[in-house]
């Protein structure tokens, strides 16, 4: 990569961000297409978020990705937020459109593309999402329209209720699960909580209830204890790396207006992925 006075800067704002795989993925794509862009990380403390968003315009950055803990809190500082991101209540991609800051959310579409990539068709499936946070909102926005039924569970009942009620506005097949006691009527299980980031974390679902005819997904990028246990039972398993890839593909196309080199980005993720 050769930096010049004309190089356009893109990046990731969050706190922390040093662990991110996105720079490798995006910079490999820019190099492959010969685009004069550079993607870097910007660790932004929560109390400095508004200043950081103003800097996108002031420094004429082309745009940024947004990650925790800023996805929801960044919205009031943007000029335009698209319909999907508004419904989800979170933005993960900002485009600086000649001084107008436009917010998007590519997480849900990225997840759906990762399912397609893995050969999983969720049409008419019975799905459970564990967790009712921002990631659940993003994927639920799409899953409820395709699935036969979508159950959501979280230890925070009020948050779960809000999400279920919001998704019911799209399709009336979404319901609250107070406690998972039986998975016989479930085809697909999705962990959208941080449980599994560490091997010492408790499993988000009782493994004894999982049978080999199920699809088990974890939005965490690594191979988690949940995925390993489900694979031993004969389940098809999918981690969050595909979602990371395709949300990045969509962000790339928003920023550049060009078709993203998906396989180049996939290869960069695989080679930069932490072994843990």
GROMACS .gro file of C-alpha atoms in nm:
model
  276
    1UNK     CA    1   0.000   0.000   0.000
    2UNK     CA    2   0.140   0.338  -0.101
    3UNK     CA    3   0.007   0.644   0.084
    4UNK     CA    4  -0.015   0.972  -0.107
    5UNK     CA    5  -0.163   1.316  -0.059
    6UNK     CA    6  -0.473   1.192  -0.242
    7UNK     CA    7  -0.529   0.881  -0.029
    8UNK     CA    8  -0.881   0.869   0.118
    9UNK     CA    9  -0.901   0.749   0.478
   10UNK     CA   10  -1.160   0.507   0.611
   11UNK     CA   11  -1.162   0.346   0.951
   12UNK     CA   12  -1.330   0.191   1.250
   13UNK     CA   13  -1.440   0.378   1.561
   14UNK     CA   14  -1.502   0.187   1.882
   15UNK     CA   15  -1.348   0.121   2.221
   16UNK     CA   16  -1.142  -0.091   2.214
   17UNK     CA   17  -1.061  -0.156   1.846
   18UNK     CA   18  -0.702  -0.281   1.846
   19UNK     CA   19  -0.817  -0.642   1.804
   20UNK     CA   20  -1.018  -0.571   1.487
   21UNK     CA   21  -0.972  -0.781   1.172
   22UNK     CA   22  -1.136  -0.515   0.953
   23UNK     CA   23  -0.815  -0.329   0.852
   24UNK     CA   24  -0.666  -0.645   0.700
   25UNK     CA   25  -0.989  -0.723   0.513
   26UNK     CA   26  -1.047  -0.376   0.368
   27UNK     CA   27  -0.687  -0.288   0.289
   28UNK     CA   28  -0.644  -0.617   0.102
   29UNK     CA   29  -0.951  -0.525  -0.106
   30UNK     CA   30  -0.818  -0.175  -0.181
   31UNK     CA   31  -0.480  -0.315  -0.284
   32UNK     CA   32  -0.641  -0.577  -0.508
   33UNK     CA   33  -0.852  -0.318  -0.692
   34UNK     CA   34  -0.581  -0.051  -0.697
   35UNK     CA   35  -0.795   0.195  -0.503
   36UNK     CA   36  -0.622   0.484  -0.326
   37UNK     CA   37  -0.785   0.418   0.012
   38UNK     CA   38  -0.647   0.325   0.352
   39UNK     CA   39  -0.843   0.175   0.644
   40UNK     CA   40  -0.725   0.229   1.003
   41UNK     CA   41  -0.865   0.194   1.354
   42UNK     CA   42  -0.962   0.485   1.579
   43UNK     CA   43  -1.004   0.402   1.950
   44UNK     CA   44  -1.271   0.649   2.065
   45UNK     CA   45  -1.369   0.678   2.429
   46UNK     CA   46  -1.745   0.707   2.485
   47UNK     CA   47  -1.714   1.063   2.617
   48UNK     CA   48  -1.542   1.170   2.292
   49UNK     CA   49  -1.787   1.012   2.046
   50UNK     CA   50  -1.949   1.337   1.932
   51UNK     CA   51  -1.607   1.493   1.870
   52UNK     CA   52  -1.500   1.187   1.672
   53UNK     CA   53  -1.809   1.204   1.447
   54UNK     CA   54  -1.749   1.575   1.385
   55UNK     CA   55  -1.392   1.485   1.286
   56UNK     CA   56  -1.518   1.261   1.004
   57UNK     CA   57  -1.646   1.571   0.832
   58UNK     CA   58  -1.366   1.803   0.946
   59UNK     CA   59  -1.089   1.570   0.830
   60UNK     CA   60  -1.278   1.470   0.514
   61UNK     CA   61  -1.267   1.101   0.594
   62UNK     CA   62  -1.456   0.895   0.336
   63UNK     CA   63  -1.638   0.710   0.611
   64UNK     CA   64  -1.607   0.475   0.907
   65UNK     CA   65  -1.739   0.156   1.053
   66UNK     CA   66  -1.882   0.179   1.403
   67UNK     CA   67  -1.850  -0.091   1.666
   68UNK     CA   68  -1.922  -0.131   2.038
   69UNK     CA   69  -1.999   0.068   2.241
   70UNK     CA   70  -2.100   0.334   1.987
   71UNK     CA   71  -2.347   0.173   1.743
   72UNK     CA   72  -2.660   0.306   1.913
   73UNK     CA   73  -2.519   0.625   2.060
   74UNK     CA   74  -2.379   0.753   1.729
   75UNK     CA   75  -2.722   0.804   1.567
   76UNK     CA   76  -2.803   1.153   1.707
   77UNK     CA   77  -2.479   1.289   1.560
   78UNK     CA   78  -2.557   1.186   1.199
   79UNK     CA   79  -2.737   1.387   0.931
   80UNK     CA   80  -2.927   1.097   0.770
   81UNK     CA   81  -2.998   0.744   0.894
   82UNK     CA   82  -3.150   0.493   0.654
   83UNK     CA   83  -3.477   0.312   0.731
   84UNK     CA   84  -3.317  -0.021   0.825
   85UNK     CA   85  -3.067   0.134   1.068
   86UNK     CA   86  -3.342   0.348   1.220
   87UNK     CA   87  -3.558   0.042   1.285
   88UNK     CA   88  -3.267  -0.154   1.429
   89UNK     CA   89  -3.160   0.147   1.636
   90UNK     CA   90  -2.793   0.102   1.553
   91UNK     CA   91  -2.546   0.215   1.286
   92UNK     CA   92  -2.234   0.023   1.189
   93UNK     CA   93  -2.137   0.213   0.872
   94UNK     CA   94  -2.110   0.588   0.810
   95UNK     CA   95  -2.059   0.743   0.468
   96UNK     CA   96  -1.931   1.098   0.434
   97UNK     CA   97  -2.134   1.204   0.130
   98UNK     CA   98  -1.975   1.541   0.046
   99UNK     CA   99  -2.015   1.658   0.404
  100UNK     CA  100  -2.346   1.480   0.473
  101UNK     CA  101  -2.296   1.196   0.721
  102UNK     CA  102  -2.521   0.902   0.630
  103UNK     CA  103  -2.571   0.606   0.863
  104UNK     CA  104  -2.636   0.244   0.762
  105UNK     CA  105  -2.650  -0.096   0.928
  106UNK     CA  106  -2.502  -0.382   0.725
  107UNK     CA  107  -2.493  -0.641   1.006
  108UNK     CA  108  -2.828  -0.805   0.932
  109UNK     CA  109  -2.770  -0.833   0.559
  110UNK     CA  110  -2.417  -0.956   0.632
  111UNK     CA  111  -2.552  -1.234   0.852
  112UNK     CA  112  -2.805  -1.342   0.591
  113UNK     CA  113  -2.533  -1.357   0.326
  114UNK     CA  114  -2.320  -1.568   0.560
  115UNK     CA  115  -2.606  -1.817   0.597
  116UNK     CA  116  -2.647  -1.835   0.220
  117UNK     CA  117  -2.271  -1.881   0.185
  118UNK     CA  118  -2.288  -2.175   0.429
  119UNK     CA  119  -2.574  -2.334   0.234
  120UNK     CA  120  -2.836  -2.268   0.504
  121UNK     CA  121  -3.187  -2.175   0.392
  122UNK     CA  122  -3.384  -2.043   0.689
  123UNK     CA  123  -3.713  -2.016   0.504
  124UNK     CA  124  -3.988  -2.177   0.715
  125UNK     CA  125  -3.743  -2.272   0.991
  126UNK     CA  126  -3.810  -2.239   1.364
  127UNK     CA  127  -3.535  -2.023   1.509
  128UNK     CA  128  -3.424  -1.918   1.857
  129UNK     CA  129  -3.197  -1.618   1.917
  130UNK     CA  130  -3.020  -1.605   2.252
  131UNK     CA  131  -2.968  -1.239   2.340
  132UNK     CA  132  -3.178  -0.930   2.268
  133UNK     CA  133  -2.910  -0.669   2.204
  134UNK     CA  134  -2.813  -0.476   1.894
  135UNK     CA  135  -2.689  -0.781   1.703
  136UNK     CA  136  -3.021  -0.958   1.765
  137UNK     CA  137  -3.210  -0.654   1.635
  138UNK     CA  138  -2.999  -0.649   1.319
  139UNK     CA  139  -3.043  -1.017   1.233
  140UNK     CA  140  -3.401  -1.035   1.361
  141UNK     CA  141  -3.497  -0.762   1.112
  142UNK     CA  142  -3.440  -1.021   0.836
  143UNK     CA  143  -3.495  -1.353   1.010
  144UNK     CA  144  -3.853  -1.284   1.116
  145UNK     CA  145  -3.960  -1.233   0.754
  146UNK     CA  146  -3.820  -1.570   0.640
  147UNK     CA  147  -3.864  -1.798   0.938
  148UNK     CA  148  -4.174  -1.990   1.035
  149UNK     CA  149  -4.125  -1.874   1.395
  150UNK     CA  150  -3.863  -1.666   1.576
  151UNK     CA  151  -3.818  -1.696   1.952
  152UNK     CA  152  -3.596  -1.457   2.147
  153UNK     CA  153  -3.461  -1.503   2.498
  154UNK     CA  154  -3.249  -1.283   2.722
  155UNK     CA  155  -3.197  -1.238   3.095
  156UNK     CA  156  -3.325  -0.881   3.052
  157UNK     CA  157  -3.697  -0.944   3.002
  158UNK     CA  158  -3.787  -0.580   2.939
  159UNK     CA  159  -3.530  -0.551   2.658
  160UNK     CA  160  -3.652  -0.878   2.510
  161UNK     CA  161  -4.011  -0.758   2.518
  162UNK     CA  162  -3.921  -0.435   2.336
  163UNK     CA  163  -3.739  -0.624   2.063
  164UNK     CA  164  -4.018  -0.878   2.017
  165UNK     CA  165  -4.281  -0.603   1.997
  166UNK     CA  166  -4.074  -0.412   1.742
  167UNK     CA  167  -4.022  -0.719   1.524
  168UNK     CA  168  -4.391  -0.805   1.540
  169UNK     CA  169  -4.449  -0.486   1.341
  170UNK     CA  170  -4.273  -0.663   1.053
  171UNK     CA  171  -4.429  -1.006   1.094
  172UNK     CA  172  -4.642  -1.160   1.369
  173UNK     CA  173  -4.434  -1.474   1.418
  174UNK     CA  174  -4.199  -1.349   1.690
  175UNK     CA  175  -4.233  -1.447   2.055
  176UNK     CA  176  -4.055  -1.424   2.391
  177UNK     CA  177  -3.892  -1.729   2.546
  178UNK     CA  178  -3.864  -1.681   2.921
  179UNK     CA  179  -3.645  -1.988   2.961
  180UNK     CA  180  -3.523  -2.252   2.718
  181UNK     CA  181  -3.648  -2.585   2.849
  182UNK     CA  182  -3.689  -2.783   2.527
  183UNK     CA  183  -3.537  -2.752   2.179
  184UNK     CA  184  -3.734  -3.030   2.007
  185UNK     CA  185  -3.940  -2.780   1.807
  186UNK     CA  186  -3.636  -2.566   1.714
  187UNK     CA  187  -3.440  -2.599   1.389
  188UNK     CA  188  -3.181  -2.324   1.432
  189UNK     CA  189  -3.010  -2.180   1.742
  190UNK     CA  190  -2.823  -1.848   1.725
  191UNK     CA  191  -2.604  -1.715   2.005
  192UNK     CA  192  -2.602  -1.335   1.991
  193UNK     CA  193  -2.449  -1.285   2.337
  194UNK     CA  194  -2.080  -1.241   2.430
  195UNK     CA  195  -2.084  -1.581   2.606
  196UNK     CA  196  -1.811  -1.783   2.438
  197UNK     CA  197  -1.555  -1.508   2.394
  198UNK     CA  198  -1.363  -1.692   2.666
  199UNK     CA  199  -1.347  -2.069   2.702
  200UNK     CA  200  -1.433  -2.027   3.070
  201UNK     CA  201  -1.770  -1.864   2.986
  202UNK     CA  202  -2.083  -2.067   3.065
  203UNK     CA  203  -2.253  -2.211   2.758
  204UNK     CA  204  -2.551  -1.996   2.652
  205UNK     CA  205  -2.771  -2.305   2.609
  206UNK     CA  206  -2.788  -2.649   2.770
  207UNK     CA  207  -2.590  -2.869   2.532
  208UNK     CA  208  -2.781  -3.180   2.639
  209UNK     CA  209  -3.090  -3.042   2.463
  210UNK     CA  210  -2.915  -3.004   2.126
  211UNK     CA  211  -2.952  -3.282   1.871
  212UNK     CA  212  -2.766  -3.338   1.546
  213UNK     CA  213  -3.046  -3.224   1.318
  214UNK     CA  214  -3.001  -2.857   1.413
  215UNK     CA  215  -2.806  -2.560   1.276
  216UNK     CA  216  -2.612  -2.379   1.550
  217UNK     CA  217  -2.474  -2.030   1.484
  218UNK     CA  218  -2.257  -1.810   1.702
  219UNK     CA  219  -2.201  -1.444   1.611
  220UNK     CA  220  -1.861  -1.458   1.784
  221UNK     CA  221  -1.581  -1.483   1.526
  222UNK     CA  222  -1.395  -1.768   1.694
  223UNK     CA  223  -1.477  -2.137   1.733
  224UNK     CA  224  -1.665  -2.123   2.063
  225UNK     CA  225  -1.737  -2.398   2.317
  226UNK     CA  226  -2.101  -2.392   2.198
  227UNK     CA  227  -1.999  -2.458   1.838
  228UNK     CA  228  -1.752  -2.730   1.932
  229UNK     CA  229  -2.010  -2.909   2.147
  230UNK     CA  230  -2.278  -2.879   1.877
  231UNK     CA  231  -2.040  -3.011   1.612
  232UNK     CA  232  -1.967  -3.315   1.829
  233UNK     CA  233  -2.343  -3.381   1.826
  234UNK     CA  234  -2.343  -3.373   1.445
  235UNK     CA  235  -2.492  -3.024   1.402
  236UNK     CA  236  -2.405  -2.787   1.121
  237UNK     CA  237  -2.220  -2.496   1.285
  238UNK     CA  238  -2.147  -2.141   1.168
  239UNK     CA  239  -1.935  -1.882   1.349
  240UNK     CA  240  -1.946  -1.503   1.309
  241UNK     CA  241  -1.659  -1.469   1.064
  242UNK     CA  242  -1.892  -1.487   0.764
  243UNK     CA  243  -2.111  -1.212   0.908
  244UNK     CA  244  -1.798  -0.999   0.960
  245UNK     CA  245  -1.696  -1.063   0.601
  246UNK     CA  246  -2.028  -0.975   0.440
  247UNK     CA  247  -2.108  -0.672   0.656
  248UNK     CA  248  -1.765  -0.548   0.544
  249UNK     CA  249  -1.840  -0.629   0.181
  250UNK     CA  250  -2.157  -0.419   0.198
  251UNK     CA  251  -1.978  -0.131   0.374
  252UNK     CA  252  -1.701  -0.141   0.112
  253UNK     CA  253  -1.958  -0.104  -0.166
  254UNK     CA  254  -2.132   0.185   0.015
  255UNK     CA  255  -1.802   0.373   0.043
  256UNK     CA  256  -1.647   0.301  -0.295
  257UNK     CA  257  -1.943   0.239  -0.524
  258UNK     CA  258  -1.755  -0.065  -0.657
  259UNK     CA  259  -1.822  -0.436  -0.628
  260UNK     CA  260  -1.619  -0.578  -0.343
  261UNK     CA  261  -1.364  -0.856  -0.411
  262UNK     CA  262  -1.526  -1.103  -0.170
  263UNK     CA  263  -1.271  -1.383  -0.200
  264UNK     CA  264  -0.978  -1.144  -0.146
  265UNK     CA  265  -1.147  -1.013   0.169
  266UNK     CA  266  -1.226  -1.366   0.287
  267UNK     CA  267  -0.864  -1.475   0.241
  268UNK     CA  268  -0.740  -1.169   0.433
  269UNK     CA  269  -0.969  -1.252   0.724
  270UNK     CA  270  -0.850  -1.613   0.734
  271UNK     CA  271  -0.482  -1.517   0.738
  272UNK     CA  272  -0.525  -1.241   0.997
  273UNK     CA  273  -0.760  -1.435   1.225
  274UNK     CA  274  -0.638  -1.479   1.580
  275UNK     CA  275  -0.578  -1.847   1.662
  276UNK     CA  276  -0.776  -1.799   1.984
   0.00000   0.00000   0.00000
